[in-house]
Short mmCIF file of C-alpha atoms in Angstrom, two decimals:
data_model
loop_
_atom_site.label_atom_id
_atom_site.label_comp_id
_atom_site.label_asym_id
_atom_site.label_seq_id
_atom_site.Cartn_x
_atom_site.Cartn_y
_atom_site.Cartn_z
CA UNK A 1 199.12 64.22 105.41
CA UNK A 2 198.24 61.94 108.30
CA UNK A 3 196.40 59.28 106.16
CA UNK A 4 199.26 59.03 103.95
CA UNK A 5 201.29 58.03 106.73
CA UNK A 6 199.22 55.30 107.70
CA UNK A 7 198.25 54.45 104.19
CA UNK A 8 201.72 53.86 102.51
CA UNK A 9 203.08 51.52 105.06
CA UNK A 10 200.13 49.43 104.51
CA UNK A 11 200.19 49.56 100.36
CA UNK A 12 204.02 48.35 100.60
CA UNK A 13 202.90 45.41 102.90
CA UNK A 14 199.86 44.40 100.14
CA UNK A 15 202.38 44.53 97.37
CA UNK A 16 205.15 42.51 99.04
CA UNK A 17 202.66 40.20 99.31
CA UNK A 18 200.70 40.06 96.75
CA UNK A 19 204.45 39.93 94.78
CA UNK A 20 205.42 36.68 97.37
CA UNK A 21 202.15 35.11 96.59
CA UNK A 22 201.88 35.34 93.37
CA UNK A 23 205.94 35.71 92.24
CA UNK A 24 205.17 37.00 88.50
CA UNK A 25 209.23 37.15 87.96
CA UNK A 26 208.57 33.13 87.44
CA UNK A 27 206.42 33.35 84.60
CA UNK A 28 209.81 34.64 82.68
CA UNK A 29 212.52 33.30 83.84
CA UNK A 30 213.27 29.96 83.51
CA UNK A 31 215.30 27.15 85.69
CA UNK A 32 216.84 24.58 83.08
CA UNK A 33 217.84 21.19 84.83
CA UNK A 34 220.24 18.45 83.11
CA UNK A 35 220.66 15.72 85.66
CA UNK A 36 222.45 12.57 84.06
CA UNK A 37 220.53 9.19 84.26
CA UNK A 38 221.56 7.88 88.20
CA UNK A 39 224.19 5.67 88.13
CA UNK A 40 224.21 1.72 88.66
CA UNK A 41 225.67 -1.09 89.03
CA UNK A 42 228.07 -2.30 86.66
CA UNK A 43 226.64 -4.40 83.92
CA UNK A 44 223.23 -4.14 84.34
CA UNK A 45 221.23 -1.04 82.87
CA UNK A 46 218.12 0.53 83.95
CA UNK A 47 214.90 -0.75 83.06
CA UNK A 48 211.80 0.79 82.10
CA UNK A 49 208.74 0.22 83.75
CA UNK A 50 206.20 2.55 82.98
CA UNK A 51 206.01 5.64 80.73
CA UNK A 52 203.91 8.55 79.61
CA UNK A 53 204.09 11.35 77.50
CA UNK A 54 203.13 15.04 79.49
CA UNK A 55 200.36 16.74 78.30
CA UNK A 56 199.64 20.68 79.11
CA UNK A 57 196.23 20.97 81.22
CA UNK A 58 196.47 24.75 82.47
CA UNK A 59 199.89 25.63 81.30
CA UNK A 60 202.07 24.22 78.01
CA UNK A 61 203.93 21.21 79.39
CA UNK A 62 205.57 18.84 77.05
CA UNK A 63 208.08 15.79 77.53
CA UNK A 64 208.04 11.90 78.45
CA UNK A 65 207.91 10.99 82.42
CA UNK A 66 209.21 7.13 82.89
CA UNK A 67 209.82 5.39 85.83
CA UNK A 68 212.81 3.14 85.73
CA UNK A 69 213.69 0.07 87.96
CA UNK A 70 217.43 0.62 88.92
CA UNK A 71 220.19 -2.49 88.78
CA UNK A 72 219.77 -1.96 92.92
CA UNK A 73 216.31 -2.58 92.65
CA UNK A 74 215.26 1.44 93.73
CA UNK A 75 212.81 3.11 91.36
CA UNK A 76 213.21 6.42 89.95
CA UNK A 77 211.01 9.19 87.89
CA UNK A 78 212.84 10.78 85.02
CA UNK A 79 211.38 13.19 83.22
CA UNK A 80 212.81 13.96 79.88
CA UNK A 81 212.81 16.17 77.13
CA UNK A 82 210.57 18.36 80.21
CA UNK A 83 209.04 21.61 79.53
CA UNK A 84 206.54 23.53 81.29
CA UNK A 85 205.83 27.00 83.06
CA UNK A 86 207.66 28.00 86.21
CA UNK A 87 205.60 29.60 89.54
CA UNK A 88 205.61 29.61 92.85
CA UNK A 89 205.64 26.22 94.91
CA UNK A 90 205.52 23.55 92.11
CA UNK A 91 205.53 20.33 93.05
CA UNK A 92 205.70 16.94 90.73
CA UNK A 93 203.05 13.71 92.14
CA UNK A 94 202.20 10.54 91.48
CA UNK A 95 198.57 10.28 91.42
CA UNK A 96 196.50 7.43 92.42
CA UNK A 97 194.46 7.28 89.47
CA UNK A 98 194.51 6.22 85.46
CA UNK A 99 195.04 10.15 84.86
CA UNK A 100 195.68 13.84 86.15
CA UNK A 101 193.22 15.49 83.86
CA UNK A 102 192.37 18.73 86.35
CA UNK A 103 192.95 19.00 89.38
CA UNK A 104 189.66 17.47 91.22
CA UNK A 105 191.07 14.06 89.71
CA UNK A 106 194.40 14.58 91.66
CA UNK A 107 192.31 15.71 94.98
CA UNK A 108 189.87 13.04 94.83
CA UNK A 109 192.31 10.49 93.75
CA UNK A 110 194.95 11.22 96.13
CA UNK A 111 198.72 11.94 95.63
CA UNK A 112 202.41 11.30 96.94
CA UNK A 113 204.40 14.39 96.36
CA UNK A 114 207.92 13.62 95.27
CA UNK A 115 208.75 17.35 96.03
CA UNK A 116 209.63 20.63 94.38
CA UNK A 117 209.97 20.45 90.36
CA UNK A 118 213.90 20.99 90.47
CA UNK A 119 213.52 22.88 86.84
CA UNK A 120 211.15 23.99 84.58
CA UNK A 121 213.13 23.16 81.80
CA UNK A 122 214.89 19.65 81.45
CA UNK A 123 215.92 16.22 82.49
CA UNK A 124 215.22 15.50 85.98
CA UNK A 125 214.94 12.79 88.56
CA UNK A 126 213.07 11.91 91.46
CA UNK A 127 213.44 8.45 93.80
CA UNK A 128 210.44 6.85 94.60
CA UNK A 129 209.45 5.19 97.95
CA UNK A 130 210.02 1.62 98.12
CA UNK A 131 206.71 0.54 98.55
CA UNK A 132 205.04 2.98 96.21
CA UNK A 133 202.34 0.85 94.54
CA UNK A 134 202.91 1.64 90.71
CA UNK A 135 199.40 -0.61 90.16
CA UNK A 136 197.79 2.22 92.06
CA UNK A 137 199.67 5.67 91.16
CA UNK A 138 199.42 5.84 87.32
CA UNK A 139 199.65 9.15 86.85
CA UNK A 140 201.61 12.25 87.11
CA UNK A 141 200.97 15.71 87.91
CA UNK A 142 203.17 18.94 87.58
CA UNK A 143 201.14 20.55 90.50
CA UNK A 144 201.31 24.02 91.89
CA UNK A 145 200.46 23.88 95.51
CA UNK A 146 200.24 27.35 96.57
CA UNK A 147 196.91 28.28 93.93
CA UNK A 148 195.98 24.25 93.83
CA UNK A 149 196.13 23.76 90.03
CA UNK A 150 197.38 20.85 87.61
CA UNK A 151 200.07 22.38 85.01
CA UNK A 152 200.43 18.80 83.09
CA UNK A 153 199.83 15.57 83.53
CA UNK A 154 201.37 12.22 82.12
CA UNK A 155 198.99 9.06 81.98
CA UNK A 156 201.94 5.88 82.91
CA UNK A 157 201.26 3.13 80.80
CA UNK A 158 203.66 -0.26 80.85
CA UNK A 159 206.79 0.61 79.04
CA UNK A 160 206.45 -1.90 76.24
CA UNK A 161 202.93 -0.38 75.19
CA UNK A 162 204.24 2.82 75.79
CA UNK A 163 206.51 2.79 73.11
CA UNK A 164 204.49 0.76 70.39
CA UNK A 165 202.04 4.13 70.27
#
């Protein structure tokens, strides 16, 4: 009777967190994100840059990810048409490199993480720093930081070529 005493406590501790570190609930239930396009100044529209379609590298991902140059001159990511899994501690990044194809590219290559995916579902945007280099982070990656893997990736191309595939 003793050992189960000792032996319970401890089996509830290992499943809370196993169940925090691995959050299974995710895997079915989905967060579905409709941001609008940001707003800007009257009279002149945003203009695309760069674009790239998402491809699925560990988990089904699907949708376009373009980075537009606002009337203000601020850039912004918008992903559109987005799907992909949800999990614990996803993140979206620009890579510094021509692709995300697994995740030793984004490693190697090195990233700027624009933060938690908002939604696994959905349009979404996320502002870029000022003086991110867009020459040298062509890439992004739907990332999941807690087991280190690459979800999907989208290859940015100039917008022009983009859309003449």
């Amino acid at each position: 009777m003793k050992k189960w005493k000792i032996a319970a406590p401890i089996v509830v501790i290992a499943f809370l967190a196993a169940w925090y570190a691995f959050r299974p609930e995710r895997l079915v239930v989905n967060r579905r994100v409709d941001e609008a396009m940001p707003t800007v100044q009257a009279g002149s529209s945003p203009q695309p840059l760069v674009s790239g379609q998402f491809y699925s590298i560990l988990h089904p991902t699907t949708g376009t990810a373009t980075i537009y140059r606002m009337g203000d001159g601020t850039r912004v990511l918008r992903l559109t048409n987005f799907t992909t899994s949800n999990g614990p501690d996803v993140h979206v990044y620009m890579v510094a490199s021509d692709d995300a194809k697994d995740a030793a590219t984004v490693e190697q290559a090195g990233f700027i993480d624009l933060g938690a995916m908002k939604g696994n579902i959905g349009d979404q945007n996320y502002a870029l720093a000022g003086d991110l280099d867009l020459a040298k982070y062509r890439a992004v990656s739907i990332w999941c930081k807690r087991f280190s893997v690459n979800f999907g990736a989208a290859a940015l191309r100039p917008a022009q070529a983009a859309q003449n595939h």
